[in-house]
Tab-separated table of C-alpha atoms and ligand atoms in Angstrom:
chain	number	residue	atom	x	y	z
U	1	UNK	CA	-103.311	-186.147	90.427
U	2	UNK	CA	-105.436	-187.580	87.591
U	3	UNK	CA	-106.729	-184.125	86.699
U	4	UNK	CA	-103.199	-182.688	86.760
U	5	UNK	CA	-101.988	-185.459	84.443
U	6	UNK	CA	-104.826	-184.847	81.987
U	7	UNK	CA	-104.144	-181.111	82.086
U	8	UNK	CA	-100.460	-181.744	81.300
U	9	UNK	CA	-101.338	-184.181	78.490
U	10	UNK	CA	-103.634	-181.561	76.945
U	11	UNK	CA	-100.854	-178.975	77.220
U	12	UNK	CA	-98.235	-181.356	75.774
U	13	UNK	CA	-100.366	-181.653	72.612
U	14	UNK	CA	-99.408	-178.054	71.828
U	15	UNK	CA	-95.747	-179.103	71.422
U	16	UNK	CA	-96.518	-181.809	68.848
U	17	UNK	CA	-94.538	-181.673	65.593
U	18	UNK	CA	-97.162	-182.832	63.084
U	19	UNK	CA	-96.662	-181.270	59.619
U	20	UNK	CA	-98.054	-184.404	57.913
U	21	UNK	CA	-101.055	-185.657	59.888
U	22	UNK	CA	-101.961	-182.451	61.755
U	23	UNK	CA	-103.108	-184.787	64.545
U	24	UNK	CA	-101.628	-183.776	67.883
U	25	UNK	CA	-101.170	-186.131	70.817
U	26	UNK	CA	-99.982	-185.338	74.334
U	27	UNK	CA	-99.058	-187.740	77.103
U	28	UNK	CA	-98.271	-187.273	80.794
U	29	UNK	CA	-96.515	-190.169	82.514
U	30	UNK	CA	-96.590	-190.394	86.314
U	31	UNK	CA	-93.646	-192.072	88.052
U	32	UNK	CA	-94.097	-193.955	91.311
U	33	UNK	CA	-92.163	-191.175	93.063
U	34	UNK	CA	-94.715	-188.595	91.911
U	35	UNK	CA	-92.909	-186.943	89.010
U	36	UNK	CA	-94.620	-186.354	85.666
U	37	UNK	CA	-92.855	-186.669	82.304
U	38	UNK	CA	-94.695	-185.224	79.308
U	39	UNK	CA	-94.399	-186.113	75.637
U	40	UNK	CA	-95.852	-185.213	72.266
U	41	UNK	CA	-95.827	-186.913	68.888
U	42	UNK	CA	-92.933	-186.053	66.587
U	43	UNK	CA	-93.404	-186.841	62.903
U	44	UNK	CA	-90.923	-187.536	60.120
U	45	UNK	CA	-91.134	-187.076	56.357
U	46	UNK	CA	-90.332	-190.790	56.179
U	47	UNK	CA	-93.517	-191.420	58.258
U	48	UNK	CA	-92.099	-194.621	59.773
U	49	UNK	CA	-89.619	-192.671	61.900
U	50	UNK	CA	-92.487	-190.887	63.663
U	51	UNK	CA	-92.474	-191.148	67.447
U	52	UNK	CA	-95.768	-191.237	69.333
U	53	UNK	CA	-96.465	-189.046	72.352
U	54	UNK	CA	-96.588	-192.010	74.742
U	55	UNK	CA	-93.180	-193.285	73.681
U	56	UNK	CA	-91.717	-189.788	73.857
U	57	UNK	CA	-92.869	-189.557	77.488
U	58	UNK	CA	-91.545	-193.024	78.357
U	59	UNK	CA	-88.205	-192.501	76.629
U	60	UNK	CA	-87.701	-189.155	78.341
U	61	UNK	CA	-88.348	-190.732	81.744
U	62	UNK	CA	-86.334	-193.903	81.096
U	63	UNK	CA	-83.399	-191.886	79.787
U	64	UNK	CA	-83.379	-189.921	83.036
U	65	UNK	CA	-83.171	-193.059	85.147
U	66	UNK	CA	-86.846	-193.591	86.005
U	67	UNK	CA	-88.005	-197.204	86.011
U	68	UNK	CA	-91.229	-197.326	88.057
U	69	UNK	CA	-94.475	-195.884	86.740
U	70	UNK	CA	-98.041	-195.539	88.049
U	71	UNK	CA	-100.123	-194.136	85.191
U	72	UNK	CA	-100.191	-192.312	81.870
U	73	UNK	CA	-102.763	-189.812	80.592
U	74	UNK	CA	-103.190	-189.437	76.817
U	75	UNK	CA	-105.118	-186.867	74.788
U	76	UNK	CA	-105.263	-186.468	71.017
U	77	UNK	CA	-107.137	-184.604	68.322
U	78	UNK	CA	-106.729	-182.483	65.227
U	79	UNK	CA	-104.365	-179.539	65.528
U	80	UNK	CA	-106.044	-176.464	67.014
U	81	UNK	CA	-109.139	-178.414	68.092
U	82	UNK	CA	-110.240	-179.980	71.362
U	83	UNK	CA	-110.102	-183.806	71.331
U	84	UNK	CA	-113.234	-185.262	69.751
U	85	UNK	CA	-112.514	-188.910	70.515
U	86	UNK	CA	-110.482	-190.796	73.096
U	87	UNK	CA	-106.928	-191.332	71.772
U	88	UNK	CA	-105.974	-194.927	72.491
U	89	UNK	CA	-102.291	-195.894	72.380
U	90	UNK	CA	-101.149	-197.606	69.187
U	91	UNK	CA	-99.875	-201.184	69.170
U	92	UNK	CA	-96.201	-200.222	69.292
U	93	UNK	CA	-96.824	-197.952	72.285
U	94	UNK	CA	-98.775	-200.701	74.063
U	95	UNK	CA	-95.756	-202.973	73.612
U	96	UNK	CA	-93.342	-200.315	74.935
U	97	UNK	CA	-95.637	-199.702	77.911
U	98	UNK	CA	-95.628	-203.463	78.598
U	99	UNK	CA	-91.846	-203.408	78.868
U	100	UNK	CA	-91.875	-200.992	81.780
U	101	UNK	CA	-95.051	-201.351	83.855
U	102	UNK	CA	-96.634	-203.623	86.432
U	103	UNK	CA	-100.219	-204.913	86.548
U	104	UNK	CA	-101.588	-201.954	88.524
U	105	UNK	CA	-100.447	-199.342	85.949
U	106	UNK	CA	-103.373	-197.217	84.701
U	107	UNK	CA	-103.891	-195.873	81.182
U	108	UNK	CA	-106.157	-192.816	81.047
U	109	UNK	CA	-107.524	-191.619	77.711
U	110	UNK	CA	-109.064	-188.173	77.981
U	111	UNK	CA	-111.230	-185.932	75.869
U	112	UNK	CA	-111.226	-183.224	78.567
U	113	UNK	CA	-110.445	-182.755	82.253
U	114	UNK	CA	-113.742	-184.369	83.219
U	115	UNK	CA	-114.362	-186.740	80.315
U	116	UNK	CA	-111.956	-189.669	80.418
U	117	UNK	CA	-111.729	-193.470	80.603
U	118	UNK	CA	-109.274	-195.587	82.502
U	119	UNK	CA	-107.815	-199.005	81.637
U	120	UNK	CA	-105.206	-201.489	82.723
U	121	UNK	CA	-102.614	-202.581	80.169
U	122	UNK	CA	-103.987	-206.128	80.095
U	123	UNK	CA	-107.344	-204.702	78.976
U	124	UNK	CA	-105.631	-202.945	76.054
U	125	UNK	CA	-103.001	-205.631	75.370
U	126	UNK	CA	-104.426	-209.014	76.361
U	127	UNK	CA	-102.139	-212.052	75.986
U	128	UNK	CA	-99.203	-209.671	75.455
U	129	UNK	CA	-95.640	-210.763	74.856
U	130	UNK	CA	-93.152	-209.546	77.462
U	131	UNK	CA	-89.957	-210.284	79.312
U	132	UNK	CA	-91.634	-213.064	81.302
U	133	UNK	CA	-92.390	-214.854	78.036
U	134	UNK	CA	-88.691	-215.484	77.341
U	135	UNK	CA	-87.559	-216.661	80.781
S	1	THU	N1	-99.890	-191.088	67.514
S	1	THU	C1	-99.491	-190.958	68.795
S	1	THU	O1	-98.791	-189.992	69.152
S	1	THU	N2	-99.847	-191.904	69.687
S	1	THU	C2	-100.574	-193.019	69.377
S	1	THU	O2	-100.698	-193.907	70.192
S	1	THU	C3	-101.217	-193.119	68.065
S	1	THU	C4	-100.686	-192.195	67.019
S	1	THU	C5	-99.491	-190.070	66.522
S	1	THU	C6	-98.517	-190.551	65.490
S	1	THU	C7	-98.770	-189.580	64.354
S	1	THU	O3	-97.958	-188.441	64.558
S	1	THU	C8	-100.226	-189.181	64.514
S	1	THU	O4	-100.614	-189.602	65.804
S	1	THU	C9	-101.148	-189.790	63.478
S	1	THU	O5	-100.976	-191.154	63.412
């Protein structure tokens, strides 16, 4: 499943709309019931209205009624090139991920099908602020 997710994240990069940065990101989000929702980054001339690949994947899944997630694979690099580095989720995406996942959710950052690293959200967002903080 991990390999399939990475493959789909690499493919999703090709759909990225990136006329400004030319940096393409793809994400593949696995639901607990085994479905995969893909996303790419979508830029805006206003820059700030840009949506990251991870949030695109989450918002697609959430808007179709999904609420339970197991893992996300992320791959990013310059347009037309293979990823050179691991593409870690930005701070806003980490916060959005926090809204919707449990402690066992895995975040996979991949440079290729065989070269990847895996994290929990608390490794990438320690001491995060979430719904539990305002109960
Ligand atoms: N980007 C993502 O898609 N995900 C991230 O977590 C970091 C950044 C995108 C946004 C923008 O289109 C491009 O990468 C350069 O910042």
